[in-house]
Coordinates of C-alpha atoms in Angstrom, one line a residue:
X8 CA -5.9 -1.4 -130.3
X9 CA -7.9 -4.7 -129.3
X10 CA -7.4 -6.9 -126.3
X11 CA -6.6 -10.4 -126.7
X12 CA -9.0 -12.9 -125.2
X13 CA -6.7 -13.8 -122.4
X14 CA -6.1 -10.2 -121.5
X15 CA -9.8 -9.4 -121.7
X16 CA -10.6 -12.4 -119.5
X17 CA -8.1 -11.1 -117.0
X18 CA -9.6 -7.7 -117.0
X19 CA -13.1 -9.0 -116.4
X20 CA -11.7 -11.2 -113.6
X21 CA -10.1 -8.2 -111.9
X22 CA -13.2 -6.2 -112.3
X23 CA -15.3 -8.9 -110.7
X24 CA -13.1 -9.4 -107.8
X25 CA -12.9 -5.7 -107.3
X26 CA -16.7 -5.2 -107.2
X27 CA -16.8 -8.2 -104.8
X28 CA -14.3 -6.7 -102.5
X29 CA -16.1 -3.4 -102.6
X30 CA -19.6 -4.8 -102.0
X31 CA -18.6 -7.2 -99.2
X32 CA -16.7 -4.4 -97.3
X33 CA -19.8 -2.0 -98.0
X34 CA -22.4 -4.5 -96.7
X35 CA -20.1 -5.3 -93.5
X36 CA -19.7 -1.7 -92.9
X37 CA -23.5 -0.9 -93.3
X38 CA -24.4 -3.8 -90.9
X39 CA -21.9 -2.8 -88.2
X40 CA -22.7 0.9 -88.5
X41 CA -26.3 0.3 -87.5
X42 CA -25.8 -2.6 -85.2
X43 CA -25.7 -0.3 -82.0
X44 CA -27.4 -1.7 -79.0
X45 CA -27.8 1.9 -77.6
X46 CA -30.0 3.0 -80.4
X47 CA -33.2 1.5 -79.0
X48 CA -32.5 2.5 -75.4
X49 CA -30.6 5.8 -75.4
X50 CA -33.9 7.7 -74.8
X51 CA -34.3 5.5 -71.6
X52 CA -30.8 6.3 -70.6
X53 CA -31.4 10.0 -70.7
X54 CA -34.6 9.8 -68.9
X55 CA -33.0 7.5 -66.1
X56 CA -30.3 10.0 -65.8
X57 CA -32.8 12.6 -64.7
X58 CA -33.3 14.6 -67.9
X59 CA -36.6 16.4 -68.6
X60 CA -38.4 16.0 -72.0
X61 CA -37.2 19.6 -72.9
X62 CA -33.6 18.7 -72.2
X63 CA -33.9 15.4 -74.2
X64 CA -35.5 17.5 -77.1
X65 CA -32.7 19.9 -76.9
X66 CA -30.2 17.0 -77.5
X67 CA -32.0 16.0 -80.6
X68 CA -32.0 19.5 -81.8
X69 CA -28.2 19.9 -81.1
X70 CA -27.7 16.7 -83.1
X71 CA -29.6 18.0 -86.1
X72 CA -28.1 21.3 -86.0
X73 CA -24.5 19.9 -85.9
X74 CA -25.2 17.9 -89.1
X75 CA -26.9 20.7 -90.9
X76 CA -23.9 23.0 -90.2
X77 CA -21.3 20.5 -91.2
X78 CA -23.1 18.6 -93.9
X79 CA -21.9 20.6 -97.0
X80 CA -18.4 21.6 -95.7
X81 CA -17.7 18.0 -94.9
X82 CA -18.8 16.8 -98.3
X83 CA -16.3 19.4 -99.9
X84 CA -13.5 18.1 -97.6
X85 CA -14.4 14.5 -98.7
X86 CA -13.9 15.5 -102.3
X87 CA -10.5 17.2 -101.3
X88 CA -9.1 14.4 -99.1
X89 CA -9.4 10.6 -98.7
X90 CA -13.0 9.6 -98.4
X91 CA -12.0 6.3 -96.9
X92 CA -10.3 8.3 -94.1
X93 CA -13.5 10.0 -93.2
X94 CA -15.3 6.6 -93.1
X95 CA -13.1 5.2 -90.5
X96 CA -12.7 8.4 -88.5
X97 CA -16.4 8.9 -88.1
X98 CA -17.4 5.7 -86.2
X99 CA -14.4 6.3 -83.8
X100 CA -16.0 9.8 -83.0
X101 CA -19.3 8.1 -82.3
X102 CA -17.7 5.5 -80.1
X103 CA -16.1 8.1 -78.0
X104 CA -19.5 9.8 -77.5
X105 CA -21.1 6.6 -76.5
X106 CA -18.4 6.0 -74.0
X107 CA -19.0 9.4 -72.4
X108 CA -22.7 8.6 -72.1
X109 CA -22.3 5.5 -70.0
X110 CA -19.1 6.6 -68.1
X111 CA -20.3 10.1 -67.0
X112 CA -24.1 10.1 -67.8
X113 CA -25.0 13.8 -67.5
X114 CA -26.5 16.4 -69.8
X115 CA -23.2 17.8 -71.0
X116 CA -21.8 14.4 -71.6
X117 CA -24.9 13.5 -73.7
X118 CA -24.7 16.9 -75.5
X119 CA -21.0 16.3 -76.4
X120 CA -21.8 12.8 -77.5
X121 CA -24.5 14.0 -79.9
X122 CA -22.2 16.7 -81.3
X123 CA -19.6 13.9 -82.0
X124 CA -22.4 11.8 -83.4
X125 CA -23.4 14.7 -85.6
X126 CA -19.9 15.3 -86.9
X127 CA -19.7 11.5 -87.6
X128 CA -22.8 11.6 -89.6
X129 CA -21.7 14.6 -91.6
X130 CA -18.4 13.0 -92.4
X131 CA -20.0 9.9 -93.8
X132 CA -22.8 11.4 -95.5
X133 CA -21.8 12.1 -99.2
X134 CA -18.4 10.5 -98.7
X135 CA -19.8 6.9 -98.7
X136 CA -22.0 7.3 -101.7
X137 CA -19.3 9.1 -103.6
X138 CA -16.7 6.4 -102.8
X139 CA -19.0 3.4 -103.8
X140 CA -20.1 5.1 -107.1
X141 CA -16.7 6.1 -108.3
X142 CA -15.2 2.7 -107.4
X143 CA -18.1 1.0 -109.3
X144 CA -17.6 3.3 -112.2
X145 CA -13.8 2.6 -112.4
X146 CA -14.7 -1.0 -112.4
X147 CA -17.2 -0.6 -115.2
X148 CA -20.1 -1.4 -112.9
X149 CA -21.7 2.1 -112.2
X150 CA -25.0 0.6 -113.5
X151 CA -25.1 -1.6 -110.3
X152 CA -25.0 1.4 -108.0
X153 CA -28.7 1.4 -107.0
X154 CA -28.9 -2.3 -106.3
X155 CA -25.5 -2.3 -104.4
X156 CA -26.5 0.7 -102.2
X157 CA -30.0 -0.7 -101.8
X158 CA -28.7 -3.9 -100.4
X159 CA -26.2 -2.0 -98.2
X160 CA -29.2 0.0 -96.7
X161 CA -31.1 -3.3 -96.3
X162 CA -28.2 -4.7 -94.3
X163 CA -28.3 -1.6 -92.0
X164 CA -32.0 -2.1 -91.5
X165 CA -31.5 -5.7 -90.6
X166 CA -28.9 -4.6 -88.1
X167 CA -31.2 -2.1 -86.5
X168 CA -33.9 -4.9 -86.1
X169 CA -31.2 -7.2 -84.7
X170 CA -30.1 -4.5 -82.3
X171 CA -33.7 -4.0 -81.1
X172 CA -33.9 -7.7 -80.3
X173 CA -30.6 -7.8 -78.4
X174 CA -30.6 -4.6 -76.5
X175 CA -33.2 -5.8 -73.9
X176 CA -31.5 -9.0 -73.0
X177 CA -28.1 -7.2 -72.8
X178 CA -29.6 -4.4 -70.8
X179 CA -31.1 -7.0 -68.3
X180 CA -27.7 -8.7 -67.9
X181 CA -25.3 -5.8 -67.5
X182 CA -27.3 -2.6 -67.5
X183 CA -26.3 0.5 -69.6
X184 CA -22.5 -0.1 -69.0
X185 CA -22.8 -3.4 -71.0
X186 CA -25.0 -1.9 -73.7
X187 CA -22.5 1.1 -74.0
X188 CA -19.4 -1.3 -74.1
X189 CA -21.1 -3.4 -76.8
X190 CA -21.8 -0.1 -78.9
X191 CA -18.3 1.1 -78.5
X192 CA -16.8 -2.2 -79.6
X193 CA -19.2 -2.1 -82.7
X194 CA -18.0 1.4 -83.5
X195 CA -14.3 0.3 -83.5
X196 CA -15.2 -2.8 -85.6
X197 CA -16.9 -0.3 -88.1
X198 CA -13.8 1.7 -88.4
X199 CA -11.6 -1.4 -88.8
X200 CA -13.8 -2.5 -91.7
X201 CA -13.8 1.0 -93.4
X202 CA -10.1 0.7 -93.8
X203 CA -10.7 -2.2 -96.2
X204 CA -12.5 0.1 -98.7
X205 CA -10.6 0.5 -102.0
X206 CA -10.2 4.1 -103.1
X207 CA -8.6 5.1 -106.5
X208 CA -9.3 8.6 -107.8
X209 CA -7.5 11.7 -108.8
X210 CA -7.8 14.7 -106.4
X211 CA -8.1 17.1 -109.4
X212 CA -11.1 19.0 -110.8
X213 CA -11.9 19.1 -114.5
X214 CA -9.4 21.4 -116.0
X215 CA -6.5 20.4 -114.0
X216 CA -7.0 22.4 -110.8
X217 CA -5.9 20.8 -107.5
X218 CA -9.0 19.8 -105.4
X219 CA -9.2 21.7 -102.1
X220 CA -12.2 22.0 -99.8
X221 CA -13.0 25.4 -101.1
X222 CA -12.5 24.7 -104.8
X223 CA -14.6 21.5 -104.6
X224 CA -17.4 23.4 -102.8
X225 CA -17.4 26.2 -105.4
X226 CA -17.3 23.7 -108.3
X227 CA -20.1 21.6 -106.8
X228 CA -22.5 24.6 -106.3
X229 CA -21.6 25.9 -109.7
X230 CA -22.6 22.6 -111.2
X231 CA -25.9 22.6 -109.4
X232 CA -26.7 26.1 -110.7
X233 CA -25.7 25.3 -114.2
X234 CA -27.2 21.9 -114.8
X235 CA -31.0 21.6 -114.5
X236 CA -30.9 17.8 -114.3
X237 CA -28.5 18.0 -111.2
X238 CA -30.8 20.5 -109.6
X239 CA -33.8 18.3 -110.2
X240 CA -32.1 15.3 -108.7
X241 CA -30.8 17.2 -105.7
X242 CA -34.5 18.3 -105.0
X243 CA -36.0 14.9 -105.4
X244 CA -33.7 13.2 -102.7
X245 CA -35.0 15.3 -99.8
X246 CA -38.5 15.4 -101.2
X247 CA -38.7 11.7 -100.8
X248 CA -36.5 11.0 -97.8
X249 CA -37.3 13.7 -95.3
X250 CA -41.0 13.1 -94.6
X251 CA -41.0 9.2 -94.0
X252 CA -37.6 9.5 -92.2
X253 CA -39.1 12.0 -89.7
X254 CA -42.3 10.1 -89.3
X255 CA -40.4 7.0 -88.4
X256 CA -39.6 8.7 -85.1
X257 CA -43.3 8.8 -84.3
X258 CA -44.2 5.2 -85.3
X259 CA -44.3 4.0 -81.6
X260 CA -46.8 6.5 -80.8
X261 CA -49.0 5.5 -83.9
X262 CA -48.6 1.8 -82.9
X263 CA -49.6 2.4 -79.3
X264 CA -52.7 4.2 -80.4
X265 CA -53.9 1.1 -82.1
X266 CA -54.8 -0.3 -78.6
X267 CA -52.3 -3.2 -78.5
X268 CA -50.4 -4.2 -75.3
X269 CA -47.2 -2.3 -74.6
X270 CA -45.2 -5.5 -75.1
X271 CA -46.6 -5.9 -78.6
X272 CA -45.4 -2.5 -79.7
X273 CA -41.8 -3.5 -80.5
X274 CA -43.1 -6.4 -82.7
X275 CA -45.3 -4.2 -84.7
X276 CA -42.3 -1.7 -85.1
X277 CA -40.3 -4.6 -86.5
X278 CA -43.2 -5.2 -89.0
X279 CA -42.8 -1.6 -90.2
X280 CA -39.0 -2.0 -90.6
X281 CA -39.5 -5.0 -92.9
X282 CA -41.1 -2.6 -95.5
X283 CA -38.1 -0.4 -96.0
X284 CA -35.8 -3.5 -96.0
X285 CA -37.6 -5.1 -98.8
X286 CA -37.9 -1.8 -100.6
X287 CA -34.1 -1.5 -100.4
X288 CA -33.6 -5.1 -101.8
X289 CA -36.0 -4.3 -104.7
X290 CA -34.1 -1.3 -106.1
X291 CA -32.1 -3.4 -108.6
X292 CA -35.3 -4.3 -110.3
X293 CA -36.4 -0.7 -110.3
X294 CA -33.3 0.7 -112.1
X295 CA -35.0 1.2 -115.4
X296 CA -38.1 3.0 -114.0
X297 CA -38.6 6.4 -115.4
X298 CA -40.3 9.4 -113.8
X299 CA -43.7 8.1 -114.5
X300 CA -42.8 4.8 -112.8
X301 CA -41.5 6.5 -109.7
X302 CA -44.6 8.7 -109.6
X303 CA -46.8 5.6 -109.6
X304 CA -44.8 4.0 -106.7
X305 CA -45.0 7.3 -104.7
X306 CA -48.7 7.6 -105.3
X307 CA -49.4 4.0 -104.2
X308 CA -47.2 4.4 -101.1
X309 CA -48.9 7.7 -100.1
X310 CA -52.3 6.0 -100.5
X311 CA -51.0 3.1 -98.2
X312 CA -49.7 5.6 -95.7
X313 CA -52.8 7.5 -95.3
X314 CA -55.2 4.4 -95.3
X315 CA -53.0 2.4 -93.0
X316 CA -52.7 5.2 -90.5
X317 CA -56.4 6.0 -90.4
X318 CA -57.3 2.3 -89.9
X319 CA -55.9 2.3 -86.4
X320 CA -55.4 -1.3 -86.4
X321 CA -52.2 -3.7 -86.6
X322 CA -53.2 -4.5 -90.3
X323 CA -53.1 -0.8 -90.9
X324 CA -49.6 -0.7 -89.4
X325 CA -48.7 -3.2 -91.9
X326 CA -49.8 -0.9 -94.6
X327 CA -47.6 1.8 -93.1
X328 CA -44.7 -0.6 -93.5
X329 CA -45.7 -1.1 -97.1
X330 CA -45.8 2.7 -97.6
X331 CA -42.3 3.1 -96.0
X332 CA -41.0 0.5 -98.2
X333 CA -42.1 2.3 -101.4
X334 CA -40.6 5.5 -100.2
X335 CA -37.4 3.8 -99.4
X336 CA -37.4 2.2 -102.8
X337 CA -37.8 5.6 -104.5
X338 CA -35.2 7.1 -102.2
X339 CA -32.5 4.9 -103.2
X340 CA -33.3 5.3 -107.0
X341 CA -33.3 9.1 -106.5
X342 CA -29.8 9.0 -105.0
X343 CA -28.7 6.7 -107.9
X344 CA -30.0 9.3 -110.4
X345 CA -28.2 12.1 -108.5
X346 CA -24.9 10.0 -108.7
X347 CA -25.4 9.5 -112.4
X348 CA -25.6 13.3 -113.1
X349 CA -22.6 14.6 -111.2
X350 CA -18.9 14.6 -111.8
X351 CA -16.8 12.4 -109.5
X352 CA -14.5 15.2 -108.3
X353 CA -17.3 16.9 -106.6
X354 CA -19.6 13.9 -106.0
X355 CA -19.4 14.1 -102.2
X356 CA -20.0 17.8 -102.1
X357 CA -23.3 17.6 -104.1
X358 CA -24.5 14.4 -102.3
X359 CA -23.9 16.4 -99.0
X360 CA -26.0 19.3 -100.4
X361 CA -28.9 16.8 -101.0
X362 CA -28.3 15.4 -97.5
X363 CA -28.5 18.9 -96.0
X364 CA -31.7 19.5 -97.9
X365 CA -33.1 16.3 -96.3
X366 CA -31.9 17.5 -92.8
X367 CA -33.6 20.9 -93.2
X368 CA -36.8 19.3 -94.5
X369 CA -36.9 16.7 -91.7
X370 CA -36.6 19.5 -89.1
X371 CA -39.6 21.2 -90.8
X372 CA -41.6 18.0 -90.7
X373 CA -40.9 17.6 -87.0
X374 CA -42.2 21.2 -86.3
X375 CA -45.4 20.6 -88.5
X376 CA -46.1 17.2 -87.0
X377 CA -45.9 18.7 -83.5
X378 CA -48.5 21.4 -84.5
X379 CA -50.8 18.7 -86.0
X380 CA -50.5 16.2 -83.2
X381 CA -51.0 18.7 -80.5
X382 CA -54.7 18.8 -81.4
X383 CA -55.2 15.7 -83.5
X384 CA -54.5 11.9 -83.3
X385 CA -51.3 10.6 -84.6
X386 CA -53.0 8.7 -87.2
X387 CA -54.3 12.0 -88.6
X388 CA -50.8 13.5 -88.6
X389 CA -49.5 10.5 -90.5
X390 CA -52.4 10.8 -93.0
X391 CA -51.7 14.5 -93.7
X392 CA -48.0 13.8 -94.6
X393 CA -49.1 11.6 -97.5
X394 CA -50.1 14.9 -99.3
X395 CA -46.4 15.9 -99.9
X396 CA -45.8 12.6 -101.6
X397 CA -48.8 13.0 -103.9
X398 CA -47.5 16.5 -104.9
X399 CA -44.0 15.1 -105.6
X400 CA -45.6 12.3 -107.7
X401 CA -47.6 14.8 -109.7
X402 CA -44.4 16.9 -110.3
X403 CA -42.5 13.9 -111.4
X404 CA -45.2 12.8 -113.8
X405 CA -45.6 16.3 -115.2
X406 CA -42.0 17.0 -115.9
X407 CA -40.6 16.4 -119.3
X408 CA -37.0 14.9 -119.6
X409 CA -34.2 17.3 -119.6
X410 CA -31.0 16.7 -121.4
X411 CA -27.8 16.9 -119.5
X412 CA -25.9 20.1 -120.4
X413 CA -22.4 18.8 -120.0

């Protein structure tokens, strides 16, 4: 059966408008999700509330543990129920936590807020990537996934930089209540935008079984065990994303050690963030890169990280930004390769497995960094963490292509 020119044109128009609706919603969601004025100042809020450094560290640990425990179960849940529902429910939980922080600033309010934030992160991780990929696939545009998700992450990074710029003035005008109110409002707006996501999918597994949280979890883990290409993609995501994601938390200390004035530190941090933003935007051009190409990018980025950190100058900080940009570039492409290799019915489950791997590896990086930085300069610690990227690059370059087993 062939389509008439008129019907074909109509189908193409429908596909184009569907992709446009999806991407506009995604970019708005990604921007608002990170446009939270509390992000740059919540550590100050905790300190001003009288918390010790150990109490603050315990809050971060609670946040990470919550995400690790719920990551995979929430991914399986997203494959069993509406992914869109989880995407609008999550921001509301975070908004409730932020409200607690500024209304009753105390350790237990902060702890509950971090638990809610950890739940929100688990609900969205896996669900968002799975929804976007499956909708693009339904519209015949799955090959655009890397550039679409890259642009969405770039929008989020621009939002972070904008929040950095606005947090100070709003804090001066209205204190923490004003910053908190603005953050809660943004969470509500994020949830509202999430209701605009299209979602069309059958909640059945291959073979006709009805998808439940347990069946999708079993099916997803079974696929990871059976398919070598899926296992490789699952390992690549945390191998690339965990180290630089953890190092980002220490960039203020690295910048301060260059000897610049305190008021200059935020500007150099913005310079670092430019790198990942550009890396996200370039992912469309890198969709055709094979393992060797990704290995070359990782190698160059690792060298830039080590050299830039050891220079101990603002120019070196710029090189660190370049390195982060390369890592983000490969990170998005690694996620795209994972999405290409897994079945839609268990997509969120396996994406969450990769995210859990990233969280676990990130915790390991935090611990290792603390051991190194306890007796060495921050620049040395940053340079040491270029080594895992060089190892990953060698593994990528050495691996031979593995055919999919489905």
